[in-house]
mmCIF file of C-alpha atoms in Angstrom:
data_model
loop_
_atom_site.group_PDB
_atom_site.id
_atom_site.type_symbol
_atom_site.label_atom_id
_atom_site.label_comp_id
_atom_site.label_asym_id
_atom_site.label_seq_id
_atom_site.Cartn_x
_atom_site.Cartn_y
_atom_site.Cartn_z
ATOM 1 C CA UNK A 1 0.000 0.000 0.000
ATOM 2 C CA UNK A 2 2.800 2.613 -0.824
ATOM 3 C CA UNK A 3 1.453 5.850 -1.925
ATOM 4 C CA UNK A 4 1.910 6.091 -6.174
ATOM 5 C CA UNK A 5 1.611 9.463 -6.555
ATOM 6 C CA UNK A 6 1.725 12.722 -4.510
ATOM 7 C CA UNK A 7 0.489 15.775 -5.916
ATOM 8 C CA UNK A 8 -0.166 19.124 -3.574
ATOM 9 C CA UNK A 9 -2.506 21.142 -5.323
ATOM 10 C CA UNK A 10 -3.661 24.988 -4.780
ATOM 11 C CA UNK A 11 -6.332 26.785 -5.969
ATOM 12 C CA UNK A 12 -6.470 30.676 -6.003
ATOM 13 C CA UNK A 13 -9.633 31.667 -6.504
ATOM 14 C CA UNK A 14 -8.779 35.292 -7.361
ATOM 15 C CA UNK A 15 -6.270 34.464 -10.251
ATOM 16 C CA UNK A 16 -8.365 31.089 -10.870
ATOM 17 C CA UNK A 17 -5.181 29.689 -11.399
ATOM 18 C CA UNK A 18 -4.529 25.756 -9.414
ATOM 19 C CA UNK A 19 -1.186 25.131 -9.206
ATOM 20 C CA UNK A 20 0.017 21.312 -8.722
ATOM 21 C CA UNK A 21 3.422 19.783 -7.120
ATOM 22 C CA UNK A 22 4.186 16.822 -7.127
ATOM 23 C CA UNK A 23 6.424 14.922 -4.704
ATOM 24 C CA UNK A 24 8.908 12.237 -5.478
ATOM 25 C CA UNK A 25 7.925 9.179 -4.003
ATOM 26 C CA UNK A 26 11.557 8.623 -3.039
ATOM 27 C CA UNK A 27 11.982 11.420 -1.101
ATOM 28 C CA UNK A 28 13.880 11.069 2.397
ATOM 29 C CA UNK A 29 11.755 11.714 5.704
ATOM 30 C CA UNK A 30 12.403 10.940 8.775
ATOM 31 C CA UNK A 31 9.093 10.532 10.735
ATOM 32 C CA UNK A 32 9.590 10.063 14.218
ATOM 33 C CA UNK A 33 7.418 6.893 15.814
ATOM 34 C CA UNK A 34 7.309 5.230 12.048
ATOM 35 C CA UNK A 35 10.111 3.341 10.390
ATOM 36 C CA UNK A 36 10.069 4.825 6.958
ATOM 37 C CA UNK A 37 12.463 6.188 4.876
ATOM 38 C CA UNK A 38 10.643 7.533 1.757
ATOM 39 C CA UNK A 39 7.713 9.406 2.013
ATOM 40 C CA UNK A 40 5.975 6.802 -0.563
ATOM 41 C CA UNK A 41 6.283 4.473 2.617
ATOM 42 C CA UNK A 42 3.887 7.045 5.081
ATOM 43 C CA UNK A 43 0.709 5.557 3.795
ATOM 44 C CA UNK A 44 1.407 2.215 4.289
ATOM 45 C CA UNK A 45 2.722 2.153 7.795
ATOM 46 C CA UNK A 46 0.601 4.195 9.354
ATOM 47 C CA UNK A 47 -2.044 1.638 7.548
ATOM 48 C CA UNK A 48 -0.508 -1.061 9.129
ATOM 49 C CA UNK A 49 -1.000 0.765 12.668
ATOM 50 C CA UNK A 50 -4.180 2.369 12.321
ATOM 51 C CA UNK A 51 -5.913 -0.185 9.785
ATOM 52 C CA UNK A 52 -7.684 3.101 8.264
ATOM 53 C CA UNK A 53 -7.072 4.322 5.384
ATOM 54 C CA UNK A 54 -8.463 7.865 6.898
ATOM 55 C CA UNK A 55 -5.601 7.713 9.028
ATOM 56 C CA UNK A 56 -2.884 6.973 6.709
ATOM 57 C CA UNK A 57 -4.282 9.366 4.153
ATOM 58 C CA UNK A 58 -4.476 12.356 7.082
ATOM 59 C CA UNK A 59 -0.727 11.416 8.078
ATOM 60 C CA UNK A 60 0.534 11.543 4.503
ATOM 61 C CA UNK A 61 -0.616 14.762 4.340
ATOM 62 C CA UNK A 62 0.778 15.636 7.541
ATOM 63 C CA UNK A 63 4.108 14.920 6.753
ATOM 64 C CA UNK A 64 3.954 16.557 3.168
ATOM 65 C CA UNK A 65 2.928 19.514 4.650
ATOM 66 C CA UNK A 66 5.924 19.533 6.873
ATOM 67 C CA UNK A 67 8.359 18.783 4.101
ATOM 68 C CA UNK A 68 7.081 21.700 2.231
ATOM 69 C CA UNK A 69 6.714 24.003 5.366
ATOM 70 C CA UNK A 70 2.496 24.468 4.810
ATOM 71 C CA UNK A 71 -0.534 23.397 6.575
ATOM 72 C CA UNK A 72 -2.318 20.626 3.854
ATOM 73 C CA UNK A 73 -5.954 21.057 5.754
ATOM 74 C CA UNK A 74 -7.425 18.498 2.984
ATOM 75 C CA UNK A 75 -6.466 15.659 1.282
ATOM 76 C CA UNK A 76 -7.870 13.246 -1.197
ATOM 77 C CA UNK A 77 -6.959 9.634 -1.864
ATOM 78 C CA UNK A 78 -7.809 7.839 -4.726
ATOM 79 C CA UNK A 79 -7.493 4.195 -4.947
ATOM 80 C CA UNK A 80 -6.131 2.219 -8.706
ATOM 81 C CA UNK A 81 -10.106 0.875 -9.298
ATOM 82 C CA UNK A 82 -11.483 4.439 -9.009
ATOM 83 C CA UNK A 83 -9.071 6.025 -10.666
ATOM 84 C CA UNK A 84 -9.483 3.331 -13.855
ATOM 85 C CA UNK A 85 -13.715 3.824 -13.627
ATOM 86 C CA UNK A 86 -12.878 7.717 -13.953
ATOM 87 C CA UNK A 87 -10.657 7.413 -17.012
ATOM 88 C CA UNK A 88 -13.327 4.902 -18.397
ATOM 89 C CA UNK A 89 -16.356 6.869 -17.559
ATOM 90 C CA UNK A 90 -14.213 10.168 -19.923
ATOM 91 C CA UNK A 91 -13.964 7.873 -22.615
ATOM 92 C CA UNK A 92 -10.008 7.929 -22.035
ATOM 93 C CA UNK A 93 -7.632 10.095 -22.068
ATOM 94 C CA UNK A 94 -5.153 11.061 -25.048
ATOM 95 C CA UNK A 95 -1.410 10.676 -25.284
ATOM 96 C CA UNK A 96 1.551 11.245 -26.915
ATOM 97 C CA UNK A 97 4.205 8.387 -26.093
ATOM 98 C CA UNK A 98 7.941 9.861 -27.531
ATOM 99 C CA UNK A 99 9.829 6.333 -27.146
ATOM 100 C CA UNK A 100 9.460 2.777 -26.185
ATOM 101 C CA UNK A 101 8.075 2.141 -22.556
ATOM 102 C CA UNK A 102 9.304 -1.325 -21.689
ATOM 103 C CA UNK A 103 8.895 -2.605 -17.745
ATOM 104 C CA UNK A 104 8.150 -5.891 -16.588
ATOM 105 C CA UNK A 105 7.627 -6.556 -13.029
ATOM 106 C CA UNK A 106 6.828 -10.329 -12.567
ATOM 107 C CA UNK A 107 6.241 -10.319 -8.414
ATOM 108 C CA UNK A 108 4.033 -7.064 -8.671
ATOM 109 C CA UNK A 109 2.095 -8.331 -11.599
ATOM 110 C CA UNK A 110 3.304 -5.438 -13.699
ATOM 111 C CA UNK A 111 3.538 -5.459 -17.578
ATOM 112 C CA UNK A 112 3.976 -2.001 -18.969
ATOM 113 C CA UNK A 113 4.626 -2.026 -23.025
ATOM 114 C CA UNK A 114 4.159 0.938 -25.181
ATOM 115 C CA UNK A 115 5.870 2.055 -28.775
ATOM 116 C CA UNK A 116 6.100 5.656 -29.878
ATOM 117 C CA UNK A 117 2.985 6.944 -31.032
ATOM 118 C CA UNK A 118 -0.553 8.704 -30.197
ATOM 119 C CA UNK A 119 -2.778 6.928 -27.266
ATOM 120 C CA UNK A 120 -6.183 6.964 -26.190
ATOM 121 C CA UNK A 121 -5.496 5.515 -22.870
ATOM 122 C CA UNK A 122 -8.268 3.717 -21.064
ATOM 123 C CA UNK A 123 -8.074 3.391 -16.940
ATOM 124 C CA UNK A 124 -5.855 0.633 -17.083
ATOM 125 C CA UNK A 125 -3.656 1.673 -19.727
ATOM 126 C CA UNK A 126 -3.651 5.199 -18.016
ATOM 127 C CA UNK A 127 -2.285 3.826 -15.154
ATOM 128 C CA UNK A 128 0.666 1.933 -16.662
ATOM 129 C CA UNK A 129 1.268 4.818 -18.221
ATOM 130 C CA UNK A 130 1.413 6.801 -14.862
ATOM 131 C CA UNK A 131 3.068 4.163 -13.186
ATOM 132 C CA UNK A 132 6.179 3.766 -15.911
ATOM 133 C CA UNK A 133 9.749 4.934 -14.357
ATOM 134 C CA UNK A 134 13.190 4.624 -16.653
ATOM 135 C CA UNK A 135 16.532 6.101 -16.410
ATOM 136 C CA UNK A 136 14.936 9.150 -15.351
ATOM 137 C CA UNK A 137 13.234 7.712 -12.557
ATOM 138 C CA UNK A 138 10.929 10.041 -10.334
ATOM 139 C CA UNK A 139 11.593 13.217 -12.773
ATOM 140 C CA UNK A 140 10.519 11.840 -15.730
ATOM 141 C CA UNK A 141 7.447 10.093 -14.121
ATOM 142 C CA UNK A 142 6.663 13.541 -12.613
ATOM 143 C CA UNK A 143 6.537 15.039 -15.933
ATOM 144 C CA UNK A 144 5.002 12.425 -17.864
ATOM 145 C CA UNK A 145 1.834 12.512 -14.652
ATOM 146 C CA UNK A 146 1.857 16.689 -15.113
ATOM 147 C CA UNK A 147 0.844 16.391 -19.094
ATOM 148 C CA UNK A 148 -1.330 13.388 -18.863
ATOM 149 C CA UNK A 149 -2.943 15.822 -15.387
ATOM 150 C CA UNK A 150 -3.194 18.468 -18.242
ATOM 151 C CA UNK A 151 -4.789 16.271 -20.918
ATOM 152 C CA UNK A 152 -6.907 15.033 -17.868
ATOM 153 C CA UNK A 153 -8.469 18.496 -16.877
ATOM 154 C CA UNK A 154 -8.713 19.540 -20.472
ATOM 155 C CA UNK A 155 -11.402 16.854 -20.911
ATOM 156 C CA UNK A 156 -13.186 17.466 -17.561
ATOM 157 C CA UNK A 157 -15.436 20.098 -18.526
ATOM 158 C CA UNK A 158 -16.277 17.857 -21.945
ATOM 159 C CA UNK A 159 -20.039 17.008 -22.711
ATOM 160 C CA UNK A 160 -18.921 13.238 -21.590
ATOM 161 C CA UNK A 161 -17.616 14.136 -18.889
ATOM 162 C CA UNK A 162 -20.699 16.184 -18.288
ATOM 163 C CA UNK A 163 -23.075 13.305 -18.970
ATOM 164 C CA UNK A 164 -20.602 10.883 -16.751
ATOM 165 C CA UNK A 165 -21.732 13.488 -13.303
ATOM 166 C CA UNK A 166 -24.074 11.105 -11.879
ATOM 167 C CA UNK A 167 -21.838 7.695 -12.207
ATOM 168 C CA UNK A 168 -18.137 9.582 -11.613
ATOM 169 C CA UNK A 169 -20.470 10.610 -8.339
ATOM 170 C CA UNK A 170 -20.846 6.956 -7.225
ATOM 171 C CA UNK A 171 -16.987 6.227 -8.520
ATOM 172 C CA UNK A 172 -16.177 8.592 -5.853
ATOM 173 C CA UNK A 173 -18.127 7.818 -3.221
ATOM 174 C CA UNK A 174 -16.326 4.056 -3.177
ATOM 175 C CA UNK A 175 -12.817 4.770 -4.487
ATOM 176 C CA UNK A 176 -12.151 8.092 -3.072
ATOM 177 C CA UNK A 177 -11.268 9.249 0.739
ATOM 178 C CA UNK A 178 -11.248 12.632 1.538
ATOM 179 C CA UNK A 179 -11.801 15.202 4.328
ATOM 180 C CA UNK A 180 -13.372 17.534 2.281
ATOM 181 C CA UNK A 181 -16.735 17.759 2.355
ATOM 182 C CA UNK A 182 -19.269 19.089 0.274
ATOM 183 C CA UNK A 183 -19.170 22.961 1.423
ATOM 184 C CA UNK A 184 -15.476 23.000 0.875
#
């Protein structure tokens, strides 16, 4: 249950400008009372204590908000199945894949293959997509995650998506925690 992807996200409303970061899931922490040493590993081990994923979610964003020096009042976790019904329920989302993506992980049931070219990615696709590290490791994963995030809120405000309210609705009522609530 290590934490994929970490992405702080702000929203001016004045400017109407959000502005995303995204953290390295390698980073170092040091978190006193949990034996981690990458922030991908907050999730999981507070899991493992608290058996609630509210828990682990709210210390994740605990400890990123230390690391960058901010109060994170909100947080939203989105588990692989909900994030896979969303892309589905869009109709996909379109990519542009510069050279061969090649990864095969054989214990964590892995298989990521992709040749240059133009994608419509469907949830699972998406998500080998997302998930794909080289030689570039975190940095390049970062950047690929920004402009498929990009392609991603392009679409949003789409007829489809539009259409798609009611279902993405349920989709995130079972795949999503969060202590936002609807006045927020």
């Amino acid at each position: 249950k290590h934490t994929d992807t970490m992405i702080v996200a702000s929203y001016d409303p004045v400017r109407k400008a959000l502005t995303l970061v995204s953290i390295p899931r390698d980073t170092r922490v040091v978190v006193p009372g949990l034996r981690v040493r990458r922030i991908n590993e907050v999730f999981a081990a507070t899991y493992h204590l608290s058996h609630s994923i509210m828990a682990a979610s709210s210390a994740t964003a605990r400890v990123v908000g230390e690391l960058l020096g901010i109060d994170l009042p909100y947080f939203v976790q989105v588990d692989y199945a909900g994030f896979r019904r969303v892309i589905d329920l869009l109709g996909g989302v379109d990519v542009q894949v510069a050279r061969p993506m090649d990864y095969d992980d054989n214990w964590g049931h892995l298989h990521i293959h992709f040749a240059p070219g133009a994608y419509r990615l469907d949830g699972l696709r998406s998500l080998e997509y997302l998930r794909f590290r080289d030689e570039s490791g975190d940095l390049g994963r970062i950047e690929r995650q920004q402009g498929y995030l990009r392609a991603l809120l392009a679409k949003a405000g789409s007829p489809r998506a539009l259409l798609a309210l009611p279902a993405l609705g349920e989709v995130v009522a079972r795949n999503v925690t969060t202590n936002l609530s609807a006045w927020d």
